[in-house]
N, CA and C of each residue as an Amber inpcrd file, in Angstrom:
protein
   219
   3.5630000 -21.8220000  12.5590000   2.7810000 -20.9770000  11.9130000
   3.6980000 -19.5010000  11.1950000   3.4350000 -19.7290000  10.0750000
   4.1480000 -18.8050000   9.3590000   3.2350000 -18.1480000   8.4570000
   3.8570000 -17.0620000   7.6970000   3.0960000 -16.0710000   6.5030000
   3.6760000 -16.7760000   5.2600000   2.6200000 -17.2890000   4.2660000
   3.0420000 -18.0680000   3.0360000   2.2400000 -17.0340000   1.6280000
   3.1400000 -16.3110000   1.0720000   2.5650000 -15.4260000  -0.1110000
   2.6020000 -16.4410000  -1.1990000   1.2270000 -16.4410000  -1.7830000
   1.2640000 -16.8340000  -3.0920000   2.0920000 -16.6730000  -4.3610000
   2.8020000 -17.1710000  -5.0820000   3.7280000 -16.6890000  -6.1210000
   3.2050000 -17.1210000  -7.6100000   2.6150000 -18.4050000  -7.7450000
   2.4210000 -19.1250000  -9.1350000   3.5060000 -19.2390000  -9.4520000
   4.7850000 -19.3700000  -9.1840000   6.3980000 -19.4630000 -10.0100000
   6.4030000 -20.8320000 -10.5110000   5.8580000 -21.8120000 -10.4150000
   6.7230000 -23.2270000 -10.6010000   6.0850000 -23.2720000 -12.2270000
   7.1080000 -23.6390000 -12.9280000   6.9860000 -23.6090000 -14.2620000
   5.9200000 -24.8520000 -14.8720000   6.1940000 -26.1590000 -13.9100000
   5.4960000 -26.8360000 -14.2650000   3.9220000 -26.8980000 -13.8710000
   3.5730000 -26.5640000 -12.6860000   2.1720000 -26.3110000 -12.2700000
   1.7720000 -25.1090000 -11.8120000   1.7560000 -24.0240000 -12.1830000
   1.5080000 -22.6260000 -11.7230000   0.5890000 -22.5370000 -10.9790000
  -0.9640000 -23.2170000 -11.1200000  -2.0350000 -23.0060000 -10.4270000
  -2.0020000 -23.8240000  -9.0150000  -1.1740000 -24.8840000  -8.9640000
  -1.3110000 -25.7160000  -7.7980000  -1.0150000 -25.0190000  -6.4240000
  -2.2500000 -25.2160000  -5.7220000  -2.1450000 -24.4740000  -4.4100000
  -0.9310000 -25.6090000  -3.6610000  -0.7900000 -26.7020000  -3.8390000
  -0.1690000 -27.7380000  -3.2060000   1.5030000 -27.7840000  -3.6330000
   1.5470000 -27.1450000  -4.8500000   3.1590000 -27.1660000  -5.2730000
   3.7520000 -26.1440000  -4.3030000   5.4080000 -26.5440000  -3.7550000
   5.7530000 -25.8720000  -3.2610000   6.2070000 -24.5810000  -3.6320000
   6.8840000 -25.0180000  -4.7730000   7.1010000 -23.7850000  -5.5350000
   6.8430000 -22.6950000  -5.9870000   5.2410000 -22.7350000  -5.4830000
   4.2810000 -21.5230000  -5.8400000   3.8550000 -20.9500000  -4.8350000
   4.7950000 -21.1740000  -3.5310000   4.6950000 -20.3770000  -2.3590000
   6.2150000 -19.9110000  -1.9180000   6.2860000 -18.5140000  -1.6960000
   7.8240000 -17.7860000  -1.1770000   8.6340000 -17.9760000  -0.8320000
   8.3810000 -19.1130000   0.2740000   9.3020000 -19.5050000   0.8940000
   9.4850000 -21.0080000   0.2060000   8.9670000 -21.5220000  -0.6470000
   9.1820000 -22.8930000  -1.4790000   8.8970000 -24.1240000  -0.3110000
   7.5400000 -23.6680000   0.5560000   6.9780000 -24.7750000   1.3620000
   5.2450000 -24.4870000   1.3450000   4.9190000 -25.5530000   0.9570000
   3.1250000 -25.5010000   0.7350000   2.8700000 -25.0290000   2.1750000
   1.4390000 -24.4010000   2.3960000   1.2350000 -24.1890000   3.6980000
   0.8420000 -25.0600000   4.3760000   0.7180000 -25.1310000   5.7570000
   0.2470000 -26.1660000   6.6710000  -0.7040000 -25.1760000   7.5620000
  -1.2490000 -26.0530000   8.7360000  -2.4320000 -25.7990000   9.5090000
  -1.6670000 -24.6430000  10.3810000  -2.3670000 -23.5540000  10.5620000
  -1.9010000 -21.9540000  11.6210000  -1.4010000 -21.3260000  10.4960000
  -0.7550000 -21.7860000   9.0740000  -0.1140000 -20.6290000   8.7410000
  -1.1200000 -19.4700000   7.8040000  -0.5650000 -18.4060000   7.5480000
  -1.3800000 -17.1580000   7.0910000  -1.1540000 -17.1130000   5.5300000
  -2.2190000 -16.9510000   5.0250000  -2.1280000 -17.2150000   3.6430000
  -2.3000000 -15.7340000   2.5990000  -1.2090000 -15.3300000   1.8590000
  -1.2450000 -13.7580000   1.5260000  -1.1580000 -13.9420000  -0.1330000
  -2.5580000 -13.5790000  -0.8790000  -2.2470000 -13.2360000  -2.0720000
  -2.0230000 -11.5550000  -2.2090000  -0.8460000 -11.4100000  -2.6990000
   0.0050000 -10.2690000  -2.8860000  -0.6070000  -9.8060000  -4.4620000
  -0.5900000  -8.2980000  -4.3130000  -0.5800000  -7.5360000  -5.9820000
   0.8310000  -7.6880000  -6.8400000   1.5250000  -8.2220000  -6.0800000
   2.7000000  -8.1610000  -6.4070000   2.9930000  -9.8210000  -7.6510000
   2.3470000 -10.5490000  -6.8620000   1.7220000 -11.5010000  -7.7400000
   0.7730000 -12.2780000  -8.3740000   0.0300000 -12.1690000  -9.4610000
  -1.2280000 -11.8490000  -9.6380000  -1.3270000 -13.5400000 -10.7420000
  -0.6790000 -14.2790000 -10.2150000  -0.9470000 -16.2040000 -10.8390000
  -2.3240000 -16.4880000 -10.0900000  -3.0810000 -16.8440000 -11.1770000
  -4.2960000 -18.0010000 -10.6840000  -3.5460000 -19.1830000  -9.6590000
  -4.5630000 -19.1330000  -8.5020000  -4.2950000 -20.4960000  -7.5500000
  -5.6310000 -20.9130000  -8.1880000  -5.9370000 -22.3410000  -9.0320000
  -7.2470000 -22.9960000  -9.5310000  -7.0910000 -24.1520000  -8.8570000
  -6.0180000 -24.9120000  -8.5530000  -6.1360000 -26.5740000  -8.5790000
  -5.5750000 -26.6610000  -7.3940000  -5.8670000 -28.0810000  -6.7610000
  -5.7030000 -28.5190000  -5.6250000  -6.0270000 -27.5830000  -4.2620000
  -7.2100000 -27.1920000  -4.1150000  -7.4710000 -25.9710000  -3.2270000
  -8.1660000 -26.9570000  -2.1860000  -8.7140000 -28.0230000  -2.8890000
  -9.3740000 -29.2750000  -1.7140000  -8.6000000 -30.3160000  -1.4940000
  -7.4280000 -29.7860000  -1.4200000  -6.2820000 -31.1400000  -1.0280000
  -6.1870000 -31.7190000   0.2710000  -7.2020000 -30.7490000   1.1600000
  -7.0360000 -31.0830000   2.6480000  -8.0270000 -30.6610000   3.5390000
  -8.1060000 -30.5330000   4.4600000  -9.0610000 -29.9950000   5.3560000
  -8.0890000 -28.8080000   6.5810000  -7.0170000 -28.3220000   5.8030000
  -6.1500000 -27.7110000   6.8170000  -6.9030000 -26.4780000   7.3340000
  -6.4560000 -25.8630000   8.7360000  -7.2580000 -25.0140000   8.9920000
  -5.9580000 -23.7750000   9.0560000  -6.3400000 -22.7590000   8.3400000
  -5.0530000 -21.3280000   8.1160000  -5.7720000 -20.4280000   9.1640000
  -4.7250000 -19.6130000   9.6670000  -5.0020000 -18.7330000  10.6800000
  -5.7650000 -17.1700000   9.7310000  -5.1400000 -17.0770000   8.7720000
  -5.9440000 -15.8700000   8.0410000  -5.7180000 -16.2290000   6.5520000
  -6.6280000 -16.1360000   5.6370000  -6.2280000 -15.7940000   4.0190000
  -6.7280000 -14.2220000   3.9870000  -5.5840000 -13.5950000   3.4930000
  -5.4340000 -12.2180000   2.9240000  -5.4390000 -11.9030000   1.6980000
  -6.4240000 -11.5150000   0.8510000  -6.4320000 -10.8430000  -0.7360000
  -6.0980000  -9.0450000  -0.3040000  -4.9050000  -9.1210000  -0.9630000
  -4.4510000  -7.6720000  -0.8310000  -5.4290000  -6.9360000  -2.0330000
  -5.4870000  -5.7770000  -1.9280000  -6.1150000  -4.6030000  -2.9930000
  -5.0190000  -4.7500000  -4.1530000  -5.7830000  -4.9870000  -5.5530000
  -4.6990000  -5.1800000  -6.5000000  -4.7150000  -6.6840000  -6.8200000
  -4.8520000  -7.7480000  -6.3620000  -4.5090000  -8.8770000  -6.4880000
  -5.4560000  -9.3700000  -7.2580000  -5.1680000  -9.8130000  -8.9900000
  -6.2610000  -9.9740000 -10.0760000  -6.0770000 -11.5880000 -10.3220000
  -5.5570000 -12.4840000 -10.0210000  -5.6150000 -13.4330000  -9.9350000
  -6.7430000 -14.2510000  -9.4990000  -7.4760000 -15.6810000 -10.3320000
  -8.5060000 -16.0270000  -9.7000000  -8.1980000 -17.0860000  -8.7040000
  -8.4730000 -17.1120000  -7.7660000  -8.8780000 -18.4210000  -6.6080000
  -9.8130000 -19.0390000  -6.5720000  -9.3620000 -20.4130000  -6.5310000
 -10.7860000 -21.1540000  -6.8210000 -10.6400000 -22.0530000  -8.0760000
 -11.6950000 -22.8330000  -8.2430000 -11.8720000 -23.9460000  -9.3110000
 -11.8440000 -23.7400000 -10.5420000 -11.1680000 -24.2670000 -11.2440000
 -10.6380000 -23.6620000 -12.7780000 -11.8370000 -24.5290000 -13.6300000
 -12.6680000 -25.3020000 -13.0780000 -13.7420000 -26.0030000 -13.7360000
 -15.0750000 -25.5270000 -13.5470000
């Protein structure tokens, strides 16, 4: 169980939930992780959110986060 902060920093797939480089530690989230969408990284997270049925411990959207979370279509 780890805390995973969304950064959206991958140059090829910056909106992909499953792209490891979009997460602060370079590893995509897994079961039991806590997800953080921080105001420090306002990149959209809009693709591949339905890539699995993983259960996360928490999903935290900090005040000031202005990116989109969800599908882009």
